[in-house]
XYZ file of C-alpha atoms in Angstrom:
235
model
C -23.059 205.301 -153.039
C -20.042 203.382 -154.334
C -21.504 200.285 -152.665
C -24.557 200.336 -154.939
C -24.958 199.273 -158.566
C -25.334 202.194 -161.002
C -24.737 204.786 -158.250
C -26.313 207.643 -160.197
C -29.555 205.782 -160.742
C -29.396 204.259 -157.248
C -29.190 207.715 -155.659
C -32.230 208.955 -157.566
C -34.194 205.815 -156.705
C -33.341 206.087 -152.997
C -34.260 209.760 -152.980
C -37.555 208.990 -154.700
C -38.476 206.287 -152.195
C -37.274 208.405 -149.291
C -39.446 211.313 -150.385
C -42.568 209.139 -150.361
C -42.822 207.518 -153.805
C -43.444 203.847 -153.072
C -44.931 202.240 -156.198
C -42.877 201.120 -159.199
C -44.566 203.674 -161.482
C -44.082 206.626 -159.124
C -40.454 205.742 -158.441
C -39.798 205.509 -162.193
C -41.362 208.933 -162.771
C -39.473 210.673 -159.955
C -36.125 208.971 -160.591
C -36.280 209.689 -164.309
C -34.889 212.618 -166.222
C -36.080 215.259 -168.659
C -36.319 212.473 -171.218
C -39.015 210.709 -169.208
C -39.455 208.067 -166.547
C -36.645 205.666 -165.702
C -37.131 202.651 -168.016
C -38.377 199.453 -166.434
C -35.385 197.585 -167.853
C -33.147 199.729 -165.635
C -35.414 200.237 -162.646
C -36.648 196.673 -162.061
C -33.178 195.029 -161.751
C -31.996 197.969 -159.642
C -34.935 197.677 -157.245
C -34.355 193.953 -157.010
C -30.685 194.431 -156.100
C -31.359 197.237 -153.636
C -34.020 195.076 -151.971
C -32.667 191.519 -152.096
C -28.884 191.984 -152.186
C -28.125 195.334 -150.575
C -31.214 195.365 -148.314
C -31.309 199.136 -148.257
C -34.898 198.954 -149.510
C -37.723 196.706 -148.341
C -40.855 195.802 -150.257
C -44.234 195.325 -148.606
C -46.909 193.274 -150.357
C -50.594 193.280 -149.401
C -51.368 190.369 -147.078
C -54.640 188.464 -147.442
C -56.014 185.163 -148.701
C -55.955 186.553 -152.247
C -53.118 187.556 -154.519
C -52.083 191.119 -153.873
C -50.596 193.919 -155.920
C -48.968 196.385 -156.131
C -45.974 196.055 -153.840
C -44.792 199.135 -151.986
C -41.124 199.992 -151.479
C -39.678 201.725 -148.416
C -36.223 202.577 -147.103
C -35.412 199.743 -144.711
C -33.348 201.679 -142.159
C -35.354 204.196 -140.142
C -32.380 206.554 -139.690
C -31.757 206.722 -143.427
C -35.493 207.120 -143.958
C -35.557 210.143 -141.641
C -32.475 211.607 -143.322
C -34.002 211.367 -146.792
C -37.398 212.635 -145.631
C -36.251 215.658 -143.629
C -32.682 215.828 -142.336
C -31.011 216.080 -145.730
C -32.938 219.259 -146.556
C -32.385 220.565 -143.031
C -28.661 219.968 -143.418
C -28.615 221.979 -146.639
C -30.423 224.860 -144.925
C -27.986 224.781 -142.003
C -25.017 224.916 -144.353
C -26.513 228.040 -145.896
C -26.722 229.680 -142.476
C -30.447 229.111 -141.884
C -30.636 226.834 -138.834
C -34.023 228.210 -137.730
C -35.551 227.316 -141.088
C -33.943 223.865 -140.834
C -35.535 223.306 -137.426
C -38.963 224.399 -138.657
C -38.700 222.072 -141.658
C -37.989 219.059 -139.415
C -40.905 220.065 -137.188
C -43.274 220.198 -140.182
C -42.218 216.816 -141.545
C -41.760 214.964 -138.266
C -45.364 213.924 -137.621
C -45.929 212.481 -141.091
C -42.598 210.651 -141.004
C -43.228 209.271 -137.517
C -46.657 207.929 -138.440
C -45.282 205.965 -141.376
C -42.018 204.921 -139.735
C -43.755 203.285 -136.781
C -45.899 200.928 -138.867
C -43.149 198.306 -139.534
C -42.236 198.405 -135.827
C -45.856 197.833 -134.806
C -46.109 194.890 -137.198
C -42.919 193.384 -135.804
C -44.206 193.889 -132.253
C -47.484 192.110 -132.982
C -45.640 189.259 -134.664
C -43.424 188.846 -131.589
C -46.412 189.046 -129.260
C -48.166 186.242 -131.116
C -45.431 183.758 -130.246
C -44.292 185.070 -126.855
C -47.296 186.716 -125.201
C -50.802 185.930 -124.035
C -52.320 186.844 -127.385
C -55.817 186.320 -128.781
C -54.455 184.881 -132.046
C -51.286 182.868 -131.303
C -51.179 181.510 -134.866
C -51.025 185.007 -136.383
C -47.275 184.915 -136.924
C -47.381 186.827 -140.227
C -48.225 190.514 -139.880
C -48.520 192.948 -142.770
C -50.962 195.402 -144.285
C -53.454 195.326 -147.124
C -54.421 197.722 -149.915
C -56.016 197.546 -153.335
C -54.791 199.103 -156.560
C -56.527 202.392 -155.744
C -55.137 202.393 -152.179
C -58.696 202.954 -151.023
C -58.930 201.472 -148.505
C -55.497 200.788 -147.070
C -55.519 198.686 -143.883
C -52.441 199.143 -141.688
C -52.420 195.741 -139.984
C -53.326 192.247 -141.108
C -52.525 189.250 -138.925
C -52.465 185.920 -140.745
C -51.010 182.440 -140.549
C -48.502 182.875 -143.356
C -47.277 185.246 -146.027
C -47.552 186.264 -148.859
C -50.748 184.268 -149.505
C -52.533 183.494 -146.257
C -54.868 180.633 -145.508
C -56.493 182.459 -142.597
C -56.805 186.146 -141.710
C -57.084 186.395 -137.937
C -57.379 190.152 -137.550
C -57.229 193.541 -139.229
C -56.069 196.682 -137.499
C -55.262 200.346 -137.652
C -52.289 202.372 -136.395
C -52.816 205.965 -135.271
C -49.584 207.506 -134.072
C -50.751 211.100 -133.631
C -51.313 213.321 -130.606
C -55.087 212.783 -130.759
C -56.745 209.536 -129.585
C -58.259 206.838 -131.766
C -61.984 207.631 -131.856
C -65.278 206.278 -133.171
C -64.723 207.748 -136.626
C -61.355 206.003 -136.901
C -62.937 202.738 -135.756
C -65.759 203.004 -138.278
C -63.172 203.502 -141.060
C -61.239 200.450 -139.823
C -64.340 198.270 -139.770
C -65.356 199.399 -143.259
C -61.877 198.837 -144.690
C -61.412 195.462 -143.007
C -64.604 194.151 -144.583
C -62.958 194.498 -148.020
C -59.874 192.427 -147.155
C -59.982 188.981 -148.824
C -60.203 186.414 -146.055
C -61.457 188.766 -143.326
C -64.624 187.323 -141.790
C -66.477 189.884 -139.632
C -68.039 187.139 -137.494
C -64.717 185.538 -136.540
C -61.806 187.828 -137.492
C -60.759 190.395 -134.896
C -60.127 194.143 -134.962
C -56.951 195.647 -133.499
C -56.233 199.265 -132.582
C -52.706 200.565 -131.967
C -52.727 204.182 -130.818
C -50.080 206.505 -129.455
C -52.673 208.522 -127.513
C -55.155 205.837 -126.496
C -58.814 205.747 -127.475
C -61.783 208.043 -127.042
C -65.408 207.003 -126.877
C -66.771 203.496 -127.437
C -64.170 201.698 -129.542
C -65.222 198.045 -129.598
C -61.886 196.571 -130.646
C -60.753 193.066 -129.716
C -57.265 194.327 -128.864
C -55.964 197.835 -128.050
C -52.254 198.497 -127.715
C -50.256 201.613 -126.931
C -46.572 202.598 -126.956
C -45.790 200.613 -123.824
C -47.069 197.353 -125.274
C -45.324 197.986 -128.595
C -41.942 198.540 -126.929
C -42.593 195.724 -124.461
C -42.630 193.136 -127.256
C -38.814 193.299 -127.324
C -38.331 192.952 -123.561
């Protein structure tokens, strides 16, 4: 913590982001005190330093042909992200002589953490595939996600020609990293959400499915990728 500016505030901000608060307003509320939310005059410069200088946080902005807000913060390092989400609490339980409870806590939080942690890796893998693989959209070098202010819908994957403001949206996609397969209901939700993304053209833009457990039923996606293809992008 001595490496960070305002270590007391920095710790609370990191803990807030690590526990799942990703918007500026939610981080301010969680990292605040009994006197109220952390003031913007303190939080905004701190977030900027933690993101741009220290790189312990990363900020994702919605990717489309329009201007997108709000940005979402996340802990950049996946090991630190896992520690803040589950292992820190498990460590406290173990120190109090409750290792079984610590193990159960990690089990309960693992699936949710894994599903969110894999999304940046999938985006990186698709970006690498666009320039190094036989890929339907070789110009889709920028890969992100898209959401509106209500976060309804939130589209996991957007492939475009550039970021943050794209000229062309080549595809929209969904990541399902659960034990169950990607099915028709998931695909219908993807198609409905993609139609709301500025720049997505149903007649020409593609649909991408990335699933840990494959697909089930007729899923008419233009590209389907699993764990092997995701990992293979770095080989």
